[in-house]
mmCIF file of C-alpha atoms and ligand atoms in Angstrom:
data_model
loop_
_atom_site.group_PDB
_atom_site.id
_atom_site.type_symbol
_atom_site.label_atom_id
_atom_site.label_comp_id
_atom_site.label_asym_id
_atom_site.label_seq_id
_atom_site.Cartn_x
_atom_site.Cartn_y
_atom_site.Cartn_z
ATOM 1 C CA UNK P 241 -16.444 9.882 -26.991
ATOM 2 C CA UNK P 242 -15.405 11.764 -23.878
ATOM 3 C CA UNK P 243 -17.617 15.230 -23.537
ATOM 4 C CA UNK P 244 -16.087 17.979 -21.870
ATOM 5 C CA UNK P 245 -18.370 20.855 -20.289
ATOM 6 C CA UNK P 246 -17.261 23.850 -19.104
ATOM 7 C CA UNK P 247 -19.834 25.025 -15.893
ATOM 8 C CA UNK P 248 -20.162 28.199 -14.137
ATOM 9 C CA UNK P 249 -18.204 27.066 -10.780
ATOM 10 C CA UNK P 250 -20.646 29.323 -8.792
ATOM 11 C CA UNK P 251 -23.642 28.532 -10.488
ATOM 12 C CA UNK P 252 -23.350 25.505 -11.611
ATOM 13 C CA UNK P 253 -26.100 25.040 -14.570
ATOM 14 C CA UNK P 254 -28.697 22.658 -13.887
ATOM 15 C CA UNK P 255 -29.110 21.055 -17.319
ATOM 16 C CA UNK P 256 -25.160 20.057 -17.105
ATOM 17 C CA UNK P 257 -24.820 18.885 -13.670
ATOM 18 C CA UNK P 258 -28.936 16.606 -14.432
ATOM 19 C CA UNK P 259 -27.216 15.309 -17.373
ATOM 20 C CA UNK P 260 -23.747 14.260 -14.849
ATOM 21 C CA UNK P 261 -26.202 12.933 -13.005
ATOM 22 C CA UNK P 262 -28.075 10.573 -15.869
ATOM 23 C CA UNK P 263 -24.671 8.965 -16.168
ATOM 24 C CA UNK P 264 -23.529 8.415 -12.677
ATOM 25 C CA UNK P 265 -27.155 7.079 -12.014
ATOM 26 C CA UNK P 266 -26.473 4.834 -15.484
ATOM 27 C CA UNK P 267 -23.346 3.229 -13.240
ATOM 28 C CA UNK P 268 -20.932 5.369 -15.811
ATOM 29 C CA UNK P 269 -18.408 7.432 -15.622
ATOM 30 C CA UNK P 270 -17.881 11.641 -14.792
ATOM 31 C CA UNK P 271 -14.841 13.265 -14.115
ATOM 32 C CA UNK P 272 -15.862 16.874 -12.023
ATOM 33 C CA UNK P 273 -13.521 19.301 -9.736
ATOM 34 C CA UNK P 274 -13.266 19.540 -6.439
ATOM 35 C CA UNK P 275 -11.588 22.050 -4.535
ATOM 36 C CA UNK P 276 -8.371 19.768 -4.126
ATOM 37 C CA UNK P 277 -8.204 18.170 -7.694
ATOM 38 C CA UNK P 278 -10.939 16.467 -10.181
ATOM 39 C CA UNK P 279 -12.510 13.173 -9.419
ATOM 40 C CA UNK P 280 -13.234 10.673 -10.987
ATOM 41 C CA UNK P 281 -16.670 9.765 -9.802
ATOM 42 C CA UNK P 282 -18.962 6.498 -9.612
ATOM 43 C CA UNK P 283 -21.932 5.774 -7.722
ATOM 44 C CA UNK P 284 -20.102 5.074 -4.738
ATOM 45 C CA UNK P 285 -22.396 2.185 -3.185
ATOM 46 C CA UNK P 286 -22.348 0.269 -7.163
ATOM 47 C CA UNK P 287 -19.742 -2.481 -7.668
ATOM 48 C CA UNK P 288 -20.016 -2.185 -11.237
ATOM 49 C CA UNK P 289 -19.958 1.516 -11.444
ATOM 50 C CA UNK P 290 -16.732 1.395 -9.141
ATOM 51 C CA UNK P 291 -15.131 -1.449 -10.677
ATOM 52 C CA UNK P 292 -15.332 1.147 -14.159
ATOM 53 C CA UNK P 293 -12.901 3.722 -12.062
ATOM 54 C CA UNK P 294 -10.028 1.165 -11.470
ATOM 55 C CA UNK P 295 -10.436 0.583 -15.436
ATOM 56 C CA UNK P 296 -10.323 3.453 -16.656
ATOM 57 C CA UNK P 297 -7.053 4.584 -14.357
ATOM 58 C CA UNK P 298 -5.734 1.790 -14.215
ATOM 59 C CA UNK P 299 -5.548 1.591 -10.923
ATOM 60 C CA UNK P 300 -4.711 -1.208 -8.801
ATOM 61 C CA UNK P 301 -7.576 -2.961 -7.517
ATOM 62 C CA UNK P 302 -6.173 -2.707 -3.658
ATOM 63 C CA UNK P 303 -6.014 0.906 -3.515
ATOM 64 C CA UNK P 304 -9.329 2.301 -1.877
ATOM 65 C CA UNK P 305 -11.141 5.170 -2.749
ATOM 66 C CA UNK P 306 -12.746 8.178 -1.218
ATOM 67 C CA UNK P 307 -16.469 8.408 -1.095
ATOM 68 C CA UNK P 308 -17.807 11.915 -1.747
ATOM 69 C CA UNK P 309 -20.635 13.052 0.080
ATOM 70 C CA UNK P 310 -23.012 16.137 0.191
ATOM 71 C CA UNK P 311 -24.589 16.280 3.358
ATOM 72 C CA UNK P 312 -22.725 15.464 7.096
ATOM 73 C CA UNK P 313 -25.806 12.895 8.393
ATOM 74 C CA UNK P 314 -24.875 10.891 5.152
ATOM 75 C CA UNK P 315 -21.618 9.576 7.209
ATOM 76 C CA UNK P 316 -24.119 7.027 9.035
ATOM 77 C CA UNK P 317 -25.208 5.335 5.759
ATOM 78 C CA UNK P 318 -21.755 4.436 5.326
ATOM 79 C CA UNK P 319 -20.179 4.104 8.630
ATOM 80 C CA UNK P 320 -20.509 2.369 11.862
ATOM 81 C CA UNK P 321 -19.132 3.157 15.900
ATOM 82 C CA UNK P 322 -18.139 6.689 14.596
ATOM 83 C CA UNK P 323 -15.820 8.007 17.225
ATOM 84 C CA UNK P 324 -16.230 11.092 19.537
ATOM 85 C CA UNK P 325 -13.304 12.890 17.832
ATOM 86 C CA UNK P 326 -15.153 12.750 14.370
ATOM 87 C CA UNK P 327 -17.594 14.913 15.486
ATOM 88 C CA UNK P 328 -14.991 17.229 16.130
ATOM 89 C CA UNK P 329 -13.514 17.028 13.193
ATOM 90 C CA UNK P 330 -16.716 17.214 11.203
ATOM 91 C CA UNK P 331 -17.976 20.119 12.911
ATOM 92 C CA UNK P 332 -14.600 21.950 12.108
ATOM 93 C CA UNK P 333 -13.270 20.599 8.623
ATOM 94 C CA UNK P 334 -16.615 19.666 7.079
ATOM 95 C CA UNK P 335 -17.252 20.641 3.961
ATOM 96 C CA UNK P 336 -13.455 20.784 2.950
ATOM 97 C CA UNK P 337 -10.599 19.087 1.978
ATOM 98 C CA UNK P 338 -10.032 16.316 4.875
ATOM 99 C CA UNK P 339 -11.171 12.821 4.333
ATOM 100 C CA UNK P 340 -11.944 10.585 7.590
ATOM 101 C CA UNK P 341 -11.628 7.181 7.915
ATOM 102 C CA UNK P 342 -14.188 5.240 10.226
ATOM 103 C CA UNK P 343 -15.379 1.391 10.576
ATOM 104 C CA UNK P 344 -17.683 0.582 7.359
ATOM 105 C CA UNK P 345 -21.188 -0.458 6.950
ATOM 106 C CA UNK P 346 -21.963 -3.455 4.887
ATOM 107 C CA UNK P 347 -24.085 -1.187 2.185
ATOM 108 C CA UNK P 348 -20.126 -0.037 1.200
ATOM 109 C CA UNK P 349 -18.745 -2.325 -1.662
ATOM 110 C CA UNK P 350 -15.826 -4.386 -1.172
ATOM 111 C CA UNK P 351 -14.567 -2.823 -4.324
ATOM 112 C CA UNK P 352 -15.042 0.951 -3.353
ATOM 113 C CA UNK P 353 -12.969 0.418 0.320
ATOM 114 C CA UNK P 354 -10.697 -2.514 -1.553
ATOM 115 C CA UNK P 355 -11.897 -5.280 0.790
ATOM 116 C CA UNK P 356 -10.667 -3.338 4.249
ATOM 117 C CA UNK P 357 -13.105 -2.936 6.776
ATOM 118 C CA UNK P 358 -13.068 1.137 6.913
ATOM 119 C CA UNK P 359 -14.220 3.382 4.209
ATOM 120 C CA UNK P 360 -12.568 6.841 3.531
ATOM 121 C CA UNK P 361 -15.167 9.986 3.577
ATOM 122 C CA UNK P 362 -14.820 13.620 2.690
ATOM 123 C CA UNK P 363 -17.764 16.433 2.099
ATOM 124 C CA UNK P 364 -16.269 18.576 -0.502
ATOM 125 C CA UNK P 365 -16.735 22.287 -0.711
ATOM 126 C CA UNK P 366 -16.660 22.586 -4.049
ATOM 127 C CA UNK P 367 -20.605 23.749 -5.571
ATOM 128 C CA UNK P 368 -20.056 21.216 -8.734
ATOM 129 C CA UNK P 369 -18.924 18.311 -6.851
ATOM 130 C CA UNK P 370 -21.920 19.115 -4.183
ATOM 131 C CA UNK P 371 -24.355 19.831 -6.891
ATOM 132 C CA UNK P 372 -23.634 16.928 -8.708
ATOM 133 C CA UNK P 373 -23.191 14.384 -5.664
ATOM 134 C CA UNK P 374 -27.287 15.730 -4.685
ATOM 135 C CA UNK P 375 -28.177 15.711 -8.362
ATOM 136 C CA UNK P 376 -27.242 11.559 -8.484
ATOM 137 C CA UNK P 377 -28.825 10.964 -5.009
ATOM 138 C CA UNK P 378 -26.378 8.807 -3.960
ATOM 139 C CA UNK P 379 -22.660 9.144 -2.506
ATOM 140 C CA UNK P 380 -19.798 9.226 -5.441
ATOM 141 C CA UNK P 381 -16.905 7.284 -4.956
ATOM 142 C CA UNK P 382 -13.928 9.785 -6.173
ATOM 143 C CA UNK P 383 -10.026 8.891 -6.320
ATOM 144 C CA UNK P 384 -8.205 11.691 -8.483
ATOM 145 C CA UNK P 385 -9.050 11.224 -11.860
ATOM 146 C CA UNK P 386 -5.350 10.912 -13.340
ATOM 147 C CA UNK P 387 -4.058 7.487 -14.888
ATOM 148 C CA UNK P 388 -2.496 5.498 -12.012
ATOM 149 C CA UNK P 389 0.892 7.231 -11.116
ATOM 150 C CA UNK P 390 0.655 10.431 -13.075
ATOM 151 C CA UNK P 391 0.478 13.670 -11.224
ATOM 152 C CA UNK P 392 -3.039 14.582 -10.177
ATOM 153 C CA UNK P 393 -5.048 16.811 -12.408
ATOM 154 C CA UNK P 394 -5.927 19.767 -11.531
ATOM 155 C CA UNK P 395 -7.275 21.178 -14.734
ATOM 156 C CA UNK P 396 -9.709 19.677 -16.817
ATOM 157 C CA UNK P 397 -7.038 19.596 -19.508
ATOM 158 C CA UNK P 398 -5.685 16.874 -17.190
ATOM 159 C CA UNK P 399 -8.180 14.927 -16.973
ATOM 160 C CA UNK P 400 -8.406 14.786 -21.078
ATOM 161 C CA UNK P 401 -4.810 14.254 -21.449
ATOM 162 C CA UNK P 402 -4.710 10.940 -19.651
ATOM 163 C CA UNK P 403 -8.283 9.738 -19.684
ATOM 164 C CA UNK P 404 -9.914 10.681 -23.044
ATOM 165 C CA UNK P 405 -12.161 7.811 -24.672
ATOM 166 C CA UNK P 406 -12.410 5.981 -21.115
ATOM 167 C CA UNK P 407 -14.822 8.106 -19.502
ATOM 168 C CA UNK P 408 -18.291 9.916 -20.788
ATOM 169 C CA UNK P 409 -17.740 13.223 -19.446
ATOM 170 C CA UNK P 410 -15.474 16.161 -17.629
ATOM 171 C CA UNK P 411 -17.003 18.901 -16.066
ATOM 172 C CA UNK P 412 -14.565 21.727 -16.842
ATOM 173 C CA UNK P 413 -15.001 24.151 -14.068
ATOM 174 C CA UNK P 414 -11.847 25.915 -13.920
ATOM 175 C CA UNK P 415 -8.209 25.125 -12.395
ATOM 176 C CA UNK P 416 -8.740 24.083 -8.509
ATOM 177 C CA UNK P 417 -8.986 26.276 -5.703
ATOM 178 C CA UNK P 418 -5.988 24.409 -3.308
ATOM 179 C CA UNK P 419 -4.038 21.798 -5.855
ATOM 180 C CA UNK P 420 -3.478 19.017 -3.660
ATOM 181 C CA UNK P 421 -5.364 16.167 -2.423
ATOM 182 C CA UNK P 422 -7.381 15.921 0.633
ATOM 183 C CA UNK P 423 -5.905 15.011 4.169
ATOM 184 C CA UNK P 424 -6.622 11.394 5.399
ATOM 185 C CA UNK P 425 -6.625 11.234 8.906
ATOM 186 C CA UNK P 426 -7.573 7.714 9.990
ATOM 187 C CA UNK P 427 -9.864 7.716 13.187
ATOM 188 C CA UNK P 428 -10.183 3.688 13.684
ATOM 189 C CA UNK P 429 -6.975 3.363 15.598
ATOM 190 C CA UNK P 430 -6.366 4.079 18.821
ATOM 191 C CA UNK P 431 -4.287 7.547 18.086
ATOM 192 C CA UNK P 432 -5.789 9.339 14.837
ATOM 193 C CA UNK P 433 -3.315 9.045 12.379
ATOM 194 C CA UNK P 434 -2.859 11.419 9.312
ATOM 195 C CA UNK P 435 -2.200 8.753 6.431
ATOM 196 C CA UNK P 436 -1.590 11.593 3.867
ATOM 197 C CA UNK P 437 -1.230 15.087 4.826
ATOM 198 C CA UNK P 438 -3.170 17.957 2.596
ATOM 199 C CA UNK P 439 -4.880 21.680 3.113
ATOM 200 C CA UNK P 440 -6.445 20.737 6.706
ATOM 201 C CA UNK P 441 -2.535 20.646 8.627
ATOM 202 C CA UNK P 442 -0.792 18.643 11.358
ATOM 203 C CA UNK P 443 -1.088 22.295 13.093
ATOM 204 C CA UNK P 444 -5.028 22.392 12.489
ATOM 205 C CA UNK P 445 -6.060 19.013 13.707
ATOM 206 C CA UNK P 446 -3.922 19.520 16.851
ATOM 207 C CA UNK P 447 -6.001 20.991 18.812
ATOM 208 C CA UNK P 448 -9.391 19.034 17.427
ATOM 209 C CA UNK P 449 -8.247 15.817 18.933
ATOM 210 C CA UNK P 450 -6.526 14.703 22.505
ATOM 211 C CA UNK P 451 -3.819 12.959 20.288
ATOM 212 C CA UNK P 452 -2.460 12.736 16.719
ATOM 213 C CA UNK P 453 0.479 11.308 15.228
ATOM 214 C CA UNK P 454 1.271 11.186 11.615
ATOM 215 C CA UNK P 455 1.626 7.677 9.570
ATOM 216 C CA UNK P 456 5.905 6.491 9.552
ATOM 217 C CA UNK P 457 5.582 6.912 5.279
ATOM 218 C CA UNK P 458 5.093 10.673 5.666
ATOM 219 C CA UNK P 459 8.123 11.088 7.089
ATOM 220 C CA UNK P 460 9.274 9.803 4.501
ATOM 221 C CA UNK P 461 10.806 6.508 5.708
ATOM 222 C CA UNK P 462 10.735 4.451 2.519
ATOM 223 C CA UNK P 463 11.303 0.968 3.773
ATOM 224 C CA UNK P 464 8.079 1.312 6.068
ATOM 225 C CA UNK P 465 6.123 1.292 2.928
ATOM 226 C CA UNK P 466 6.393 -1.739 1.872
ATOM 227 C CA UNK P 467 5.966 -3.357 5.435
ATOM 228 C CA UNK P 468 2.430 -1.582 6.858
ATOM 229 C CA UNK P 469 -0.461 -2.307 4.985
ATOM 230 C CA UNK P 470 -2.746 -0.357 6.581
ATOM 231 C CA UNK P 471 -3.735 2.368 3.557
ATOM 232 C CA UNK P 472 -2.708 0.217 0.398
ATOM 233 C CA UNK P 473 -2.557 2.892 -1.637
ATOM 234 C CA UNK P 474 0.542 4.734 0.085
ATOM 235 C CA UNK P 475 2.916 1.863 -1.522
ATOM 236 C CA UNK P 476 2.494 3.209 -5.392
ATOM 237 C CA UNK P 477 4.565 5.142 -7.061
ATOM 238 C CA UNK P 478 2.921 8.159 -7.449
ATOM 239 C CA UNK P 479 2.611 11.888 -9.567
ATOM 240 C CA UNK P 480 5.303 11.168 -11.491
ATOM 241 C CA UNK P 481 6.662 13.516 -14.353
ATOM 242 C CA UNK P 482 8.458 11.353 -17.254
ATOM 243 C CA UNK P 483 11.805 12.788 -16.624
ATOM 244 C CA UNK P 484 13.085 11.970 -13.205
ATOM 245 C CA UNK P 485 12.970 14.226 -10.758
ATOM 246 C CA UNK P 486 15.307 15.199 -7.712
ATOM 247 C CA UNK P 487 14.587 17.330 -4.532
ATOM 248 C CA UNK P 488 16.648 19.673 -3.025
ATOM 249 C CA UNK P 489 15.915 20.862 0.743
ATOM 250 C CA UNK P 490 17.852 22.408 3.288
ATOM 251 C CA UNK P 491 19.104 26.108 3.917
ATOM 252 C CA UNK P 492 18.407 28.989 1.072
ATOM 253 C CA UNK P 493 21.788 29.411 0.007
ATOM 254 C CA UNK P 494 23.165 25.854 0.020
ATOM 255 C CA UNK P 495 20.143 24.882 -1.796
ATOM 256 C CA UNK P 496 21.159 27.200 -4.777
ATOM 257 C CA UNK P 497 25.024 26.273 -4.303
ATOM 258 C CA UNK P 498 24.077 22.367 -5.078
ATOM 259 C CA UNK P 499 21.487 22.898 -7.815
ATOM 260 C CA UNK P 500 23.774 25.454 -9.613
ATOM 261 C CA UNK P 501 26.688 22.430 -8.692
ATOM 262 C CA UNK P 502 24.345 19.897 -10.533
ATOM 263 C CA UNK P 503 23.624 21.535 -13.303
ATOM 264 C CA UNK P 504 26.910 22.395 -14.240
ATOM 265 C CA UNK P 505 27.827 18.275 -13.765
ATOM 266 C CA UNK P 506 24.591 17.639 -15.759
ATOM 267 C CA UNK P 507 25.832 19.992 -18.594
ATOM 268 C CA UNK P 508 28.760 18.368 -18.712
ATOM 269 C CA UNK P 509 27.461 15.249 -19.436
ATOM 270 C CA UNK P 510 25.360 17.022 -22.189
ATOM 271 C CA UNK P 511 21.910 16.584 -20.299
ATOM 272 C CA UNK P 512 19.155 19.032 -19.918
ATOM 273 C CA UNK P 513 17.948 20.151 -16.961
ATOM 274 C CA UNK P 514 14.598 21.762 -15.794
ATOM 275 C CA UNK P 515 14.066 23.766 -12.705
ATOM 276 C CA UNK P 516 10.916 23.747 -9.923
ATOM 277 C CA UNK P 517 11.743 26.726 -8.356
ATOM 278 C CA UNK P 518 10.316 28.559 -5.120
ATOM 279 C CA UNK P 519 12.388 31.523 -5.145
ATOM 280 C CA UNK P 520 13.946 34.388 -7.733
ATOM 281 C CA UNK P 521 17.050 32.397 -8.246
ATOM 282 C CA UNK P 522 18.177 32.461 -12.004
ATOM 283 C CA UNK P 523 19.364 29.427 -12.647
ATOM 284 C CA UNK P 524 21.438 28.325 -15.577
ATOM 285 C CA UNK P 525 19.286 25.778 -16.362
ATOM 286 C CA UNK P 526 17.520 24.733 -19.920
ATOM 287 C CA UNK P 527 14.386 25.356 -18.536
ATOM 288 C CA UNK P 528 12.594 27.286 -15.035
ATOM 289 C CA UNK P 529 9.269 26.912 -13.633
ATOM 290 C CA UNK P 530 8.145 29.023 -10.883
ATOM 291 C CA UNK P 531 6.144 26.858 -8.544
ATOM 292 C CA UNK P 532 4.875 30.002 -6.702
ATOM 293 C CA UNK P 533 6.714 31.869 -3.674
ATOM 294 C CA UNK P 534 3.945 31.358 -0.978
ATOM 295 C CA UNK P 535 2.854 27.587 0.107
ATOM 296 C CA UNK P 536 -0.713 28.225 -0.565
ATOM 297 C CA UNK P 537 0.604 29.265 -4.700
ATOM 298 C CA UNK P 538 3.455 26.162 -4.754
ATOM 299 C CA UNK P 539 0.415 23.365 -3.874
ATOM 300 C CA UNK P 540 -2.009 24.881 -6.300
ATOM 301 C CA UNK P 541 0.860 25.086 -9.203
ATOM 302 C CA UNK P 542 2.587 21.909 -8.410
ATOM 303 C CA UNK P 543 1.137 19.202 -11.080
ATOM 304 C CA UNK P 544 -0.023 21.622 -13.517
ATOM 305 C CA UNK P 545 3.611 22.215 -13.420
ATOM 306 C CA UNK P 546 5.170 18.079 -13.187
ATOM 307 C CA UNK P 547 3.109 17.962 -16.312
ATOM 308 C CA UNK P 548 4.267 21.146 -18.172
ATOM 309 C CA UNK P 549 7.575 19.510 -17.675
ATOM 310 C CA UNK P 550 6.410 16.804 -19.581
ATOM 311 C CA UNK P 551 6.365 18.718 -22.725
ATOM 312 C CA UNK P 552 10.258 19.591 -23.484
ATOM 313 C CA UNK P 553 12.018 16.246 -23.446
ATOM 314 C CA UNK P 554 13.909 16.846 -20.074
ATOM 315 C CA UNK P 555 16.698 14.370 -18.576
ATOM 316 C CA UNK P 556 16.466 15.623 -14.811
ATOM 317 C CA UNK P 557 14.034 18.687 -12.719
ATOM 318 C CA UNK P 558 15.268 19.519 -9.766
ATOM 319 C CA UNK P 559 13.017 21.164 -7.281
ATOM 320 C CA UNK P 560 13.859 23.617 -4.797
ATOM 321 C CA UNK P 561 12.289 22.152 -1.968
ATOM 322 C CA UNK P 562 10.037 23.820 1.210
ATOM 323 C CA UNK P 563 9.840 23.631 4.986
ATOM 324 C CA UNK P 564 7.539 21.210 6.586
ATOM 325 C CA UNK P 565 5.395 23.327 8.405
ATOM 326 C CA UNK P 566 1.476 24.082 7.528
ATOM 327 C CA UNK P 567 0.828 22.778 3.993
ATOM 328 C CA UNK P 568 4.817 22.733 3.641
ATOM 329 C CA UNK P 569 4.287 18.834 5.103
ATOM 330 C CA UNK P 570 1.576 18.238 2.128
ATOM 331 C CA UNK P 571 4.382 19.825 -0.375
ATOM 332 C CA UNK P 572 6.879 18.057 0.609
ATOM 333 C CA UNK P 573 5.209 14.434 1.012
ATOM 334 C CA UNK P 574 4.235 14.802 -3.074
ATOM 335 C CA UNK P 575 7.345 15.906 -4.261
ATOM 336 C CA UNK P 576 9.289 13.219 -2.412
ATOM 337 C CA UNK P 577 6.916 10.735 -3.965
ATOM 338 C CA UNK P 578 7.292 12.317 -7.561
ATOM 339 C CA UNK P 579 11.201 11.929 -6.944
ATOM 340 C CA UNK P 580 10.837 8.437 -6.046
ATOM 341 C CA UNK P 581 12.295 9.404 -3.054
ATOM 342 C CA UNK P 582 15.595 11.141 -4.565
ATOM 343 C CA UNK P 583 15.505 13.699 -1.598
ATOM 344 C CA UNK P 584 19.147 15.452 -1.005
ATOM 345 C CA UNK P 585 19.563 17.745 2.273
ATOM 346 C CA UNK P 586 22.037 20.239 1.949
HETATM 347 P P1 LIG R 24 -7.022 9.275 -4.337
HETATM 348 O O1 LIG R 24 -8.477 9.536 -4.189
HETATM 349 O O2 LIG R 24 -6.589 8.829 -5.682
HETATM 350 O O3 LIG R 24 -6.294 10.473 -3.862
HETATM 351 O O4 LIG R 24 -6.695 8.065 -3.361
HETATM 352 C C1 LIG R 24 -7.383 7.880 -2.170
HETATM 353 C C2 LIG R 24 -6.433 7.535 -1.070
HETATM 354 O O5 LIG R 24 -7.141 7.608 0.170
HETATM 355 C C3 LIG R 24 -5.913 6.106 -1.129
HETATM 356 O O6 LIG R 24 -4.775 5.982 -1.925
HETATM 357 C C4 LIG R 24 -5.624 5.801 0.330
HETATM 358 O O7 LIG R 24 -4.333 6.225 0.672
HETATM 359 C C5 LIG R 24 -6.654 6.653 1.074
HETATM 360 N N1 LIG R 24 -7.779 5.795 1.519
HETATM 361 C C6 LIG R 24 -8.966 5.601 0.908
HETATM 362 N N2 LIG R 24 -9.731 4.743 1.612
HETATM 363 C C7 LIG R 24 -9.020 4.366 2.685
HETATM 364 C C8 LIG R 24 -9.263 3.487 3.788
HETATM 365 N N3 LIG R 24 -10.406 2.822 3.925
HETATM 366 N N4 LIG R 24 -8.271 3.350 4.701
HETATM 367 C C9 LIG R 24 -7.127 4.041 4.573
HETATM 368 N N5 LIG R 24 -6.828 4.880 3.560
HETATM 369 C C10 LIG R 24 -7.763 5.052 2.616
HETATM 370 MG MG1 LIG R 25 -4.764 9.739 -6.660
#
């Protein structure tokens, strides 16, 4: 039986988050938002507790996860030789949505960094997660708490859809405040390197750190993936809707010219089509979704919206796509991974 509790995201009640608690402490299972998406949280420094995550999502056992914690100082239980430029970034981005990557103490499980040698770690800013991550005195290991390859939730809806009967509880505390996951910048090579970008941008971290470059995949060279195992995770399909999906980016108007050309060929062939729009473009189209018309909207809609697709028996979305800059970079790194990398530049 999977409980679901809805909480008071400023207030969190006590009696909910000491009962969260019980079970994380118990080395079970609670799914809880944050203010990027919901987690699915373990006692971070349990083997058997984290082994329970990979379960229940199915996740591949070489794809490391984040560990959660609620105060800064915690960093030096689980990390070692923490760089200059982390105080930096601490000091600036901490509690938020970027995730560092340092050198790992032994008290880390093999399991929770998937036998590398560095350990991921983000304070959230979210009260629950906070509240709960004091409440089970210990750190809480947290990947997104979809099943392996779906879109991320962020609704506790989400979290029900693909995980119900795996996990004990959700802590329903409303749709998220940003949508996407956090930023990984990893700070144990010799230039910081963003391994996924998120809310905290290229643009932000600039002028934090002396130098910064962002990891080859972002950029969206495919091939690299498969070569550079640095952050296992990057190499998995990922937030995929069931019908495929195709990206459209380049200039306004040719953007509408192709999409309006595609669905006329997709017509044709008697398929329906779906639209992820970012503008007031009326497409002919079986269905539109309006992702939002400012960045900040478009990354909080986007996989509330993937999934809505999921509902009406599609053949193709196509998404208008964004420019790269600020969280535009974030955008466009998830939808080229929901495409599969079926990315056309008119
Ligand atoms: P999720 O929490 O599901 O968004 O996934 C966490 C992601 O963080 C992983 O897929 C990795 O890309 C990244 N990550 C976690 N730990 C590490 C690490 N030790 N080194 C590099 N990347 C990491
Ligand atoms: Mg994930």
């Amino acid at each position: 039986m999977t409980d679901i509790y809805k909480v008071n995201p400023q207030k969190p009640e006590k009696v909910i988050l000491k009962k969260a608690a019980d079970i994380i402490k118990k080395s079970r299972l609670v799914a809880f938002p944050t203010e990027t998406v919901y987690g699915l949280g373990a006692d971070a420094l349990n083997s058997n507790a984290v082994k329970k995550i990979f379960f229940a999502k199915e996740r591949p056992m070489d794809n490391p996860l984040i560990v959660h914690i609620a105060d800064k100082d915690d960093i030096y239980i689980l990390a070692k030789n923490i760089p200059k430029e982390a105080n930096n970034l601490i000091h600036k981005f901490f509690p938020g949505p970027l995730t560092i990557v340092l050198e790992k103490k032994p008290i880390v499980p093999d399991e929770t960094t998937a036998r590398l040698a560095t350990v991921a770690i983000r304070m959230p800013e979210n009260r629950i997660a906070i509240d709960l991550i004091q409440a089970s005195q210990t750190p809480i290991a947290a990947p997104s708490a979809n099943r392996a390859g779906r879109p991320s939730p962020t609704r506790a809806e989400h979290v029900f859809q693909d995980l119900k009967e795996k996990i004990d509880l959700i802590i329903d505390g409303g749709p998220t405040k940003l949508g996407l996951e956090s930023t990984v910048v990893d700070l144990t090579v010799e230039t910081p390197q963003i391994l996924r970008p998120g809310a905290v941008t290229l643009e932000m971290l600039k002028p934090e750190l002396k130098k910064i470059e962002l990891h080859p995949s972002i950029l969206g060279n495919h091939a690299d993936l498969e070569t550079i195992p640095k952050s296992p995770g990057m190499k998995y399909r990922h937030y995929a809707p069931k019908a495929k999906l195709m990206v459209i980016v380049g200039n306004r108007e040719n953007i509408h010219f192709k999409i309006e050309e595609l669905i006329h060929d997709l017509h044709m062939k008697k398929m329906k089509v779906g639209i992820a729009s970012v503008s007031e473009r009326k497409y002919p189209a079986d269905h539109i979704e309006n992702l939002g018309y400012s960045k900040n909207e478009i990354a909080k809609n986007l996989f509330d919206i993937l999934r809505r697709f999921d509902e009406l028996n599609l053949d193709l979305i196509i998404a208008e796509g964004v420019d790269e800059e600020g969280i535009g970079l974030a955008i466009m790194n998830r939808l080229q991974k929901a495409s599969g990398y079926a990315v056309i530049r008119v």
